[in-house]
Coordinates of C-alpha atoms in Angstrom, one line a residue:
M1 CA 162.0 213.3 -41.4
P2 CA 161.0 210.0 -43.1
L3 CA 157.6 208.2 -42.6
D4 CA 156.4 208.2 -39.0
Q5 CA 156.7 204.4 -38.2
S6 CA 154.1 204.6 -35.5
I7 CA 151.5 205.3 -38.1
K8 CA 150.4 201.9 -39.6
T9 CA 146.8 202.6 -40.4
V10 CA 145.1 206.0 -41.3
L11 CA 141.4 206.7 -41.3
I12 CA 140.5 209.3 -44.0
I13 CA 137.3 211.2 -43.5
G14 CA 135.4 212.0 -46.7
S15 CA 133.1 215.0 -47.4
G16 CA 129.7 213.4 -47.5
P17 CA 126.8 214.2 -49.9
I18 CA 127.5 216.2 -53.0
V19 CA 125.3 219.4 -52.8
I20 CA 125.6 222.6 -54.8
G21 CA 128.6 224.6 -53.6
Q22 CA 130.5 221.7 -51.9
A23 CA 131.8 218.2 -51.8
C24 CA 132.5 216.9 -55.3
E25 CA 135.9 218.6 -55.5
F26 CA 137.0 216.7 -52.4
D27 CA 136.5 213.4 -54.1
Y28 CA 139.7 214.3 -56.0
S29 CA 141.6 215.1 -52.8
G30 CA 140.4 212.0 -51.0
T31 CA 141.4 209.6 -53.9
Q32 CA 144.8 211.3 -54.2
A33 CA 145.4 211.0 -50.4
A34 CA 144.4 207.4 -50.3
R35 CA 146.7 206.4 -53.2
S36 CA 149.6 208.5 -51.8
L37 CA 149.5 206.9 -48.3
R38 CA 149.2 203.4 -49.7
E39 CA 152.3 204.1 -51.8
E40 CA 154.2 204.4 -48.5
G41 CA 152.8 201.1 -47.2
V42 CA 150.3 202.8 -44.9
K43 CA 146.9 201.0 -44.6
V44 CA 144.0 203.2 -45.4
L45 CA 140.4 203.1 -44.1
L46 CA 138.0 205.5 -45.6
I47 CA 134.6 206.7 -44.4
N48 CA 132.2 208.6 -46.7
S49 CA 128.4 208.5 -46.7
N50 CA 128.2 209.1 -50.5
P51 CA 128.6 205.9 -52.7
A52 CA 128.6 208.1 -55.9
T53 CA 132.3 209.0 -55.6
I54 CA 135.5 207.6 -56.9
M55 CA 137.1 207.6 -53.4
T56 CA 134.5 205.0 -52.2
D57 CA 135.6 202.5 -55.0
P58 CA 136.8 199.4 -53.2
M59 CA 140.2 199.7 -55.0
M60 CA 140.9 203.1 -53.4
A61 CA 141.3 202.0 -49.8
D62 CA 142.0 198.8 -47.8
K63 CA 138.5 199.2 -46.3
V64 CA 135.7 201.5 -47.4
Y65 CA 132.9 202.4 -45.0
L66 CA 129.6 203.8 -46.4
L67 CA 128.3 205.2 -43.2
P68 CA 126.8 208.5 -42.0
L69 CA 129.5 211.0 -41.2
T70 CA 128.9 211.1 -37.4
P71 CA 131.1 210.6 -34.3
E72 CA 129.2 207.3 -33.7
S73 CA 130.3 206.0 -37.1
I74 CA 133.9 207.0 -36.4
E75 CA 133.8 205.1 -33.1
Q76 CA 132.2 202.1 -34.7
I77 CA 135.1 201.9 -37.2
I78 CA 137.7 202.3 -34.5
D79 CA 136.1 199.6 -32.3
E80 CA 135.7 197.2 -35.2
N81 CA 139.3 197.3 -36.1
K82 CA 140.8 197.6 -32.6
D83 CA 142.2 194.0 -32.4
T84 CA 143.0 193.6 -36.1
E85 CA 145.9 194.5 -38.4
Y86 CA 143.8 197.6 -39.4
K87 CA 143.9 199.2 -35.9
V88 CA 143.4 202.9 -36.5
D89 CA 146.6 204.9 -35.4
A90 CA 145.7 208.2 -37.0
V91 CA 142.9 210.1 -38.7
L92 CA 143.3 212.5 -41.7
A93 CA 140.5 215.1 -41.7
T94 CA 142.0 217.7 -44.1
M95 CA 140.8 216.0 -47.3
G96 CA 137.1 216.1 -46.7
G97 CA 136.4 219.9 -46.6
Q98 CA 134.5 221.5 -43.8
T99 CA 132.5 218.4 -43.2
A100 CA 135.5 216.4 -42.2
L101 CA 137.0 219.2 -40.1
N102 CA 133.8 219.7 -38.2
L103 CA 133.5 215.9 -37.6
A104 CA 137.1 215.7 -36.3
K105 CA 136.4 218.6 -33.9
E106 CA 133.1 217.0 -32.7
A107 CA 134.8 213.7 -32.1
D108 CA 137.6 215.4 -30.2
E109 CA 135.1 217.2 -28.0
M110 CA 133.5 213.8 -27.2
G111 CA 136.9 212.4 -26.3
I112 CA 136.9 209.8 -29.0
W113 CA 140.5 210.4 -30.2
E114 CA 141.9 210.4 -26.6
K115 CA 140.0 207.4 -25.5
N116 CA 141.1 205.3 -28.4
N117 CA 144.7 206.7 -28.6
V118 CA 144.1 207.9 -32.1
R119 CA 146.1 210.9 -33.4
L120 CA 144.7 213.7 -35.6
I121 CA 147.4 214.2 -38.3
G122 CA 147.9 217.1 -40.8
V123 CA 146.2 219.6 -38.5
D124 CA 145.2 219.9 -34.8
I125 CA 142.0 221.2 -33.2
K126 CA 143.6 224.4 -32.1
A127 CA 144.6 225.2 -35.7
I128 CA 141.0 224.3 -36.9
D129 CA 139.5 226.7 -34.3
K130 CA 142.0 229.4 -35.1
A131 CA 141.2 229.4 -38.8
E132 CA 137.5 228.5 -38.8
D133 CA 136.2 230.4 -35.7
R134 CA 135.6 233.9 -37.2
E135 CA 136.3 235.7 -33.9
K136 CA 139.4 233.7 -33.1
F137 CA 140.7 234.3 -36.6
R138 CA 140.2 238.1 -36.2
E139 CA 142.0 238.1 -32.8
W140 CA 144.8 236.1 -34.3
M141 CA 145.2 238.5 -37.2
V142 CA 145.2 241.5 -34.8
E143 CA 147.9 239.7 -32.7
M144 CA 150.0 239.3 -35.9
N145 CA 149.4 242.9 -36.9
I146 CA 147.8 241.8 -40.2
P147 CA 144.9 244.1 -41.3
V148 CA 141.4 242.7 -41.4
A149 CA 138.0 244.3 -42.3
P150 CA 136.2 246.0 -39.4
A151 CA 133.9 243.3 -38.0
K152 CA 132.4 241.8 -34.8
I153 CA 131.0 238.4 -33.9
A154 CA 127.3 238.0 -33.2
N155 CA 125.7 235.0 -31.5
S156 CA 122.2 236.3 -31.5
F157 CA 119.8 238.2 -33.8
L158 CA 119.7 241.3 -31.6
E159 CA 123.4 241.4 -31.2
G160 CA 123.8 241.1 -35.0
K161 CA 121.5 244.1 -35.6
E162 CA 123.3 246.2 -33.0
I163 CA 126.7 245.5 -34.6
A164 CA 125.3 246.2 -38.1
Q165 CA 124.2 249.7 -36.9
Q166 CA 127.7 250.3 -35.5
I167 CA 129.6 249.2 -38.7
G168 CA 127.2 250.5 -41.4
F169 CA 126.3 249.2 -44.8
P170 CA 127.3 247.4 -47.0
L171 CA 127.8 244.4 -44.7
V172 CA 129.1 240.9 -45.3
L173 CA 127.7 238.1 -43.1
R174 CA 130.0 235.2 -42.7
P175 CA 128.7 232.2 -40.6
S176 CA 131.3 230.2 -38.7
Y177 CA 132.1 226.6 -39.6
T178 CA 130.4 226.5 -43.0
L179 CA 131.6 225.6 -46.5
G180 CA 131.1 227.3 -49.9
G181 CA 129.9 230.5 -48.3
T182 CA 126.7 228.7 -47.1
G183 CA 124.5 231.0 -45.3
G184 CA 126.7 234.0 -46.1
S185 CA 125.5 237.1 -47.9
I186 CA 126.1 240.8 -48.7
V187 CA 123.5 243.2 -47.2
F188 CA 123.4 246.6 -48.9
E189 CA 120.4 248.0 -47.1
K190 CA 118.7 247.8 -43.7
S191 CA 115.5 246.3 -45.1
R192 CA 117.3 243.1 -46.0
L193 CA 119.2 242.6 -42.8
D194 CA 116.7 240.7 -40.7
E195 CA 116.2 237.8 -43.2
A196 CA 120.0 237.6 -44.0
L197 CA 121.0 237.6 -40.4
N198 CA 118.5 234.9 -39.4
R199 CA 119.7 232.7 -42.3
A200 CA 123.4 233.1 -41.3
L201 CA 122.8 232.3 -37.7
T202 CA 120.7 229.3 -38.5
T203 CA 123.3 227.9 -41.0
S204 CA 126.2 228.1 -38.6
P205 CA 126.5 224.9 -36.5
V206 CA 127.6 227.0 -33.6
H207 CA 125.0 229.7 -34.2
E208 CA 127.7 232.3 -34.8
V209 CA 128.2 234.9 -37.5
L210 CA 130.8 237.5 -38.3
V211 CA 129.2 240.8 -39.2
E212 CA 131.9 242.5 -41.4
K213 CA 132.3 245.7 -43.3
G214 CA 131.8 245.0 -47.0
M215 CA 135.0 245.8 -49.0
M216 CA 133.1 246.2 -52.2
G217 CA 135.3 246.9 -55.3
W218 CA 138.5 245.5 -53.7
K219 CA 140.3 242.9 -55.8
E220 CA 140.4 239.3 -54.4
F221 CA 143.3 236.9 -54.6
E222 CA 144.1 233.5 -53.1
L223 CA 147.3 231.6 -52.6
E224 CA 147.7 227.8 -52.4
L225 CA 150.4 226.8 -50.0
L226 CA 152.0 223.6 -48.6
R227 CA 153.8 223.4 -45.2
D228 CA 155.7 220.5 -43.6
D229 CA 156.7 219.7 -40.0
N230 CA 160.1 221.5 -40.5
D231 CA 158.2 224.8 -41.2
N232 CA 159.2 224.7 -44.9
V233 CA 156.5 226.5 -46.9
V234 CA 156.0 226.7 -50.7
I235 CA 153.4 228.7 -52.6
I236 CA 152.1 226.5 -55.3
C237 CA 149.9 229.0 -57.1
T238 CA 148.5 232.5 -57.0
V239 CA 145.0 232.9 -58.2
E240 CA 143.2 236.2 -59.1
N241 CA 139.5 236.6 -59.2
F242 CA 138.1 238.3 -62.3
D243 CA 135.3 239.7 -60.2
P244 CA 136.0 242.1 -57.3
M245 CA 135.0 241.3 -53.7
G246 CA 131.4 240.4 -53.4
V247 CA 131.3 237.2 -55.5
H248 CA 132.3 233.9 -53.9
T249 CA 135.6 232.5 -55.4
G250 CA 133.7 229.4 -56.5
D251 CA 131.3 231.6 -58.5
S252 CA 133.9 233.9 -60.0
I253 CA 136.0 233.5 -63.1
T254 CA 139.5 233.0 -61.8
V255 CA 142.9 233.4 -63.5
A256 CA 146.3 231.9 -62.7
P257 CA 148.9 233.2 -62.4
A258 CA 147.6 236.6 -61.1
M259 CA 147.5 239.0 -64.0
T260 CA 147.2 242.5 -62.4
L261 CA 149.2 242.1 -59.2
S262 CA 152.3 244.4 -58.9
D263 CA 155.5 242.8 -57.6
T264 CA 155.4 244.8 -54.4
A265 CA 151.8 243.8 -53.6
Y266 CA 152.6 240.1 -54.5
Q267 CA 155.7 240.0 -52.2
K268 CA 153.6 241.5 -49.4
M269 CA 150.9 239.0 -50.0
R270 CA 153.3 236.2 -50.2
N271 CA 155.1 237.1 -47.0
T272 CA 151.9 237.6 -45.1
A273 CA 150.5 234.2 -46.2
I274 CA 153.7 232.4 -45.2
S275 CA 153.7 234.1 -41.8
M276 CA 150.0 233.1 -41.3
M277 CA 150.8 229.5 -42.2
R278 CA 153.8 229.2 -40.0
N279 CA 151.9 230.7 -37.1
L280 CA 148.8 228.5 -37.5
G281 CA 150.1 225.8 -35.1
N282 CA 150.5 222.1 -35.6
F283 CA 149.8 221.9 -39.3
A284 CA 151.4 219.9 -42.2
G285 CA 149.7 219.8 -45.5
G286 CA 147.9 222.0 -48.0
C287 CA 146.4 225.4 -47.1
N288 CA 144.4 228.1 -48.9
V289 CA 144.8 231.8 -47.9
Q290 CA 142.5 234.6 -49.3
F291 CA 143.2 238.3 -49.5
A292 CA 141.5 241.5 -50.5
L293 CA 143.5 244.3 -52.1
N294 CA 142.5 247.9 -52.5
P295 CA 143.1 248.5 -56.2
H296 CA 144.1 252.2 -55.6
T297 CA 146.3 252.0 -52.6
E298 CA 147.4 248.3 -52.6
E299 CA 146.3 248.1 -49.0
L300 CA 145.9 244.4 -48.1
I301 CA 143.5 242.7 -45.7
A302 CA 143.3 239.0 -44.8
I303 CA 139.9 237.4 -45.5
E304 CA 140.4 233.8 -44.3
I305 CA 142.7 230.8 -44.2
N306 CA 141.5 227.2 -44.8
P307 CA 143.6 224.7 -42.9
R308 CA 142.9 221.9 -45.4
V309 CA 142.9 221.3 -49.2
S310 CA 140.1 223.1 -50.8
R311 CA 138.3 223.3 -54.2
S312 CA 141.0 225.7 -55.2
S313 CA 143.6 223.1 -54.4
A314 CA 142.2 220.7 -57.1
L315 CA 142.2 223.6 -59.6
A316 CA 145.7 224.6 -58.7
S317 CA 146.9 221.0 -59.0
K318 CA 145.6 220.7 -62.5
A319 CA 146.8 224.2 -63.4
T320 CA 150.4 223.7 -62.3
G321 CA 150.9 220.0 -62.5
Y322 CA 151.8 219.9 -58.8
P323 CA 149.7 217.2 -57.0
I324 CA 148.8 219.1 -53.9
A325 CA 146.6 216.5 -52.2
K326 CA 149.1 213.7 -52.9
I327 CA 152.0 215.7 -51.3
A328 CA 149.8 217.0 -48.5
A329 CA 149.0 213.4 -47.4
K330 CA 152.7 212.5 -47.3
L331 CA 153.5 215.6 -45.3
A332 CA 150.8 214.6 -42.8
V333 CA 152.5 211.2 -42.0
G334 CA 155.9 212.8 -41.4
F335 CA 157.7 213.4 -44.6
T336 CA 159.2 216.9 -45.4
L337 CA 159.1 218.7 -48.7
D338 CA 162.8 218.3 -49.4
E339 CA 162.5 214.5 -49.0
L340 CA 159.8 214.1 -51.6
K341 CA 160.3 214.0 -55.3
N342 CA 158.7 216.4 -57.8
Q343 CA 156.1 214.0 -59.3
I344 CA 156.6 215.4 -62.8
T345 CA 160.4 215.6 -63.2
Q346 CA 161.2 212.6 -60.8
T347 CA 164.7 214.2 -60.3
T348 CA 164.1 217.4 -58.4
S349 CA 162.5 217.7 -54.9
A350 CA 158.9 218.7 -54.1
Y351 CA 160.4 221.7 -52.2
F352 CA 159.9 224.1 -55.1
E353 CA 157.4 226.5 -56.5
P354 CA 155.9 225.7 -60.0
A355 CA 156.7 228.1 -62.8
L356 CA 153.8 228.8 -65.3
D357 CA 154.6 229.9 -68.9
Y358 CA 150.9 229.8 -69.8
V359 CA 147.6 231.2 -68.5
I360 CA 144.8 229.3 -66.7
V361 CA 141.2 230.4 -66.7
K362 CA 138.4 228.8 -64.7
I363 CA 134.8 229.6 -65.5
P364 CA 132.0 228.2 -63.2
R365 CA 129.0 226.4 -64.7
W366 CA 125.5 227.1 -63.4
N367 CA 122.2 225.3 -63.9
F368 CA 119.7 228.0 -63.0
D369 CA 117.4 226.8 -65.8
K370 CA 116.8 223.6 -63.7
F371 CA 115.8 225.6 -60.6
K372 CA 112.9 227.8 -61.7
G373 CA 112.6 230.9 -59.6
A374 CA 116.1 230.7 -58.2
D375 CA 118.0 234.0 -57.8
D376 CA 120.7 234.1 -60.4
T377 CA 122.5 237.0 -58.7
L378 CA 126.0 235.9 -57.6
G379 CA 127.1 236.7 -54.0
F380 CA 129.0 235.2 -51.1
Q381 CA 127.1 231.9 -51.2
M382 CA 128.3 229.6 -53.9
K383 CA 125.7 228.6 -56.5
S384 CA 127.7 227.0 -59.3
V385 CA 127.4 223.2 -60.0
G386 CA 130.8 222.7 -61.7
E387 CA 133.5 224.5 -63.6
V388 CA 135.6 224.3 -66.7
M389 CA 139.4 225.0 -66.9
A390 CA 141.3 226.1 -70.0
I391 CA 145.0 226.6 -70.7
G392 CA 146.3 229.1 -73.2
R393 CA 149.3 231.2 -74.1
S394 CA 147.3 234.4 -73.2
F395 CA 144.3 235.3 -71.1
A396 CA 142.3 236.0 -74.3
E397 CA 143.0 232.5 -75.7
A398 CA 142.2 230.8 -72.4
I399 CA 138.9 232.7 -71.8
Q400 CA 137.7 231.8 -75.3
K401 CA 138.6 228.1 -74.8
A402 CA 136.8 228.1 -71.4
C403 CA 133.7 229.6 -72.9
Q404 CA 133.8 227.0 -75.7
S405 CA 133.7 224.3 -73.0
L406 CA 130.7 225.5 -71.0
E407 CA 128.1 223.3 -72.9
N408 CA 125.7 226.2 -73.1
N409 CA 125.7 226.7 -76.9
A410 CA 128.5 229.2 -76.7
V411 CA 131.3 228.6 -79.3
G412 CA 133.6 231.1 -77.6
L413 CA 133.0 234.5 -76.2
G414 CA 130.4 234.7 -78.9
Y415 CA 128.5 237.6 -80.5
Y416 CA 126.5 236.9 -83.6
G417 CA 124.5 240.0 -84.2
K418 CA 123.3 243.0 -82.3
S419 CA 123.1 243.1 -78.6
L420 CA 119.7 242.7 -77.1
M421 CA 120.3 245.7 -74.9
H422 CA 120.9 249.4 -75.5
A423 CA 124.1 250.9 -74.1
E424 CA 122.5 252.4 -71.0
D425 CA 120.6 249.3 -70.2
I426 CA 123.6 247.0 -70.5
V427 CA 125.7 249.3 -68.3
E428 CA 123.0 249.2 -65.7
Y429 CA 122.8 245.4 -66.0
L430 CA 126.5 245.0 -65.5
K431 CA 126.3 246.6 -62.0
V432 CA 124.8 243.4 -60.6
P433 CA 127.0 240.2 -60.8
K434 CA 125.2 237.6 -62.9
W435 CA 126.3 234.3 -64.3
D436 CA 126.4 235.8 -67.9
R437 CA 128.4 238.9 -67.0
I438 CA 131.4 238.0 -69.1
F439 CA 129.2 237.6 -72.2
R440 CA 127.5 240.9 -71.5
I441 CA 130.8 242.7 -71.1
K442 CA 131.6 241.5 -74.6
D443 CA 128.2 242.7 -75.9
A444 CA 128.9 246.1 -74.3
L445 CA 132.2 246.5 -76.0
M446 CA 130.7 245.4 -79.4
I447 CA 128.2 248.3 -79.2
G448 CA 130.8 250.8 -78.3
V449 CA 130.5 251.1 -74.5
S450 CA 133.9 252.4 -73.3
V451 CA 136.3 250.3 -71.2
K452 CA 136.2 253.0 -68.5
R453 CA 132.4 252.8 -68.2
I454 CA 132.5 249.0 -68.0
C455 CA 135.1 249.2 -65.2
E456 CA 133.1 251.8 -63.3
S457 CA 130.0 249.6 -63.6
T458 CA 131.6 246.3 -62.6
G459 CA 134.7 247.1 -60.6
I460 CA 136.6 244.6 -62.7
D461 CA 140.2 245.6 -63.4
R462 CA 140.6 247.4 -66.8
W463 CA 143.4 245.0 -67.9
F464 CA 140.8 242.2 -68.2
I465 CA 138.4 244.5 -70.1
Y466 CA 141.2 245.5 -72.5
Q467 CA 141.9 241.9 -73.2
I468 CA 138.3 241.3 -74.1
Q469 CA 138.5 244.5 -76.3
K470 CA 141.2 242.7 -78.3
I471 CA 138.8 239.8 -79.0
V472 CA 136.1 242.3 -80.0
N473 CA 138.4 244.2 -82.4
C474 CA 139.4 240.9 -84.0
E475 CA 135.8 239.8 -84.3
K476 CA 134.8 243.0 -86.0
A477 CA 137.6 242.5 -88.6
I478 CA 136.5 238.9 -89.2
A479 CA 132.9 240.1 -89.7
Q480 CA 134.1 242.3 -92.6
S481 CA 135.8 239.4 -94.3
T482 CA 134.8 236.3 -96.2
L483 CA 136.5 233.0 -96.3
E484 CA 137.9 233.9 -99.7
N485 CA 139.4 237.2 -98.8
I486 CA 140.3 236.8 -95.1
S487 CA 144.0 237.6 -94.8
P488 CA 146.5 235.0 -93.3
E489 CA 147.5 237.6 -90.7
L490 CA 143.9 238.0 -89.5
L491 CA 143.2 234.3 -89.4
K492 CA 146.5 233.7 -87.5
E493 CA 145.6 236.5 -85.0
A494 CA 142.1 235.0 -84.5
K495 CA 143.6 231.6 -83.7
H496 CA 146.1 233.3 -81.2
L497 CA 143.1 234.9 -79.5
G498 CA 141.4 231.6 -79.1
F499 CA 138.7 231.8 -81.8
G500 CA 137.4 228.4 -82.9
D501 CA 136.9 227.4 -86.5
E502 CA 133.1 227.2 -85.9
Q503 CA 133.2 230.6 -84.2
I504 CA 135.0 232.2 -87.2
A505 CA 132.6 230.6 -89.7
K506 CA 129.5 232.0 -87.8
I507 CA 131.0 235.5 -87.5
M508 CA 131.8 235.7 -91.3
K509 CA 128.2 234.9 -92.3
D510 CA 129.1 234.0 -95.9
G511 CA 127.8 230.5 -95.6
S512 CA 131.2 229.0 -94.7
T513 CA 131.3 226.0 -92.4
E514 CA 133.6 225.0 -89.6
D515 CA 135.2 222.5 -92.0
D516 CA 135.8 225.2 -94.6
V517 CA 137.6 227.4 -92.1
Y518 CA 139.7 224.4 -91.0
E519 CA 140.7 223.6 -94.6
K520 CA 141.6 227.2 -95.3
R521 CA 143.9 227.7 -92.3
K522 CA 145.4 224.2 -92.9
A523 CA 146.3 225.3 -96.4
L524 CA 147.9 228.5 -95.0
G525 CA 150.0 226.4 -92.5
I526 CA 148.1 227.7 -89.5
T527 CA 148.0 224.5 -87.4
R528 CA 148.0 223.8 -83.7
V529 CA 151.0 222.9 -81.7
Y530 CA 151.2 221.2 -78.3
K531 CA 152.9 222.8 -75.3
M532 CA 153.8 221.1 -72.1
V533 CA 152.6 221.6 -68.5
D534 CA 155.7 220.4 -66.6
T535 CA 155.7 222.5 -63.4
C536 CA 159.0 224.2 -64.2
S537 CA 158.8 225.8 -67.7
A538 CA 161.2 223.3 -69.3
E539 CA 164.0 224.1 -66.8
F540 CA 164.2 220.3 -66.1
E541 CA 163.1 217.4 -68.2
A542 CA 159.6 216.2 -67.4
K543 CA 159.0 212.5 -67.1
T544 CA 155.2 212.6 -66.8
P545 CA 154.0 215.9 -68.3
Y546 CA 150.7 216.7 -69.9
F547 CA 150.0 218.9 -72.8
Y548 CA 147.6 221.6 -74.1
S549 CA 147.1 222.8 -77.7
T550 CA 147.6 226.3 -78.9
F551 CA 148.5 228.2 -82.1
E552 CA 152.1 229.5 -82.4

């Protein structure tokens, strides 16, 4: 279907104030959506209460409203433009995160859309309820015969305590209609239940919380999908969490494509996600589905589905080159995937799944030092204030690049001397997910803690630990060398594994500088090359690719 000609003007709802755990990533989605719709000749009005965003730049939309994100503001905008060329025909609420979805639902309950003959495009209220209401989601999954964790809904404190006793610890508390895991937590023991339950109920705008059995130690994956009005579905990206269940995706190191997923498990996950999306209801746009996988049996359970673009969508767009928000906006106004062009090749359609011939690693960034007394333990409520993304030819190279970008004085997955902890202490420390766990895993391997013990302590898949072991082995070899006698083979291996010149110089401890290492490898012909991110692994010519550097 081409553009729906009845849609002349669209109101995009933004995500509001930027707070820890939400909002800044939706600035990307909102700007992409506004540009995408204006490309098709659709007039765009935009409401966001936050002036410190790119989407509220006057160039982004035909009209920008810096107003509180309330139903009253929405009605004001509709009334103001009722008899003008900017009469609002439709509202797009899937680009502003949970804030926009909640506002669209509230405005619907007040009858604002019906009274003003304004359509909700991209998603309908039933689909929002189905995905965001925890009990409705559970019932929906049971209807579809898709496994979910044992859980029950509580609307009061006493009800929550009763359910907790029935299910048993550990428990996961998931408030309904919140973003970034706000108010959610893991409860391992009875003594901490009261406080956590009160917080969860208070955080939920509908005073509702799902009390769920904690699937600790299970692996977590998420899929980014797009769907159009013709029920065409594509999977843009499969993302694997480095940490097992228990750490919010936004606080976990994530890897794309998935590294430790068997083909049978992937196909099951893929088919389940597509079934969920097609059964969601009236929905056209980007969607995020999260799963937990038993690492021993490959049993799969559905965690949640987000009927909107998410923070992961922004990451997946950059990781694959596929502009999810841009395409999602066009799908919302009537286009189908097969009608749209692949933005990178300009010759193939958007109805395709990107092929990755590289590895993406995302590492979150925390600022606990600015919040004295804050609990730096990671859990279901997101605490990171940003993230870095790195591209490499291997996981080892990408993780090193990401560490070098964190702006926390790390020049890679660094180790410049003895660990501050003894083996037993560090193994105990690794049991609790902390922001520095990736560095502590490296320390543990350096002092001889076995891969098996680290896996038992953290629940992290041993494949990842073995990759870090490769970095450790190379580092130990570099430490035995000087700039004068380091072999070309070792220097080449170090660069393949993502070691920076400054990192190599510090490890050798012979007084060499970053410049010295650079001149040495340059003389040996070990120089960087540039590889292309083109969405299709060079199967088609890319017109607007972007590049990353590597050593090959």
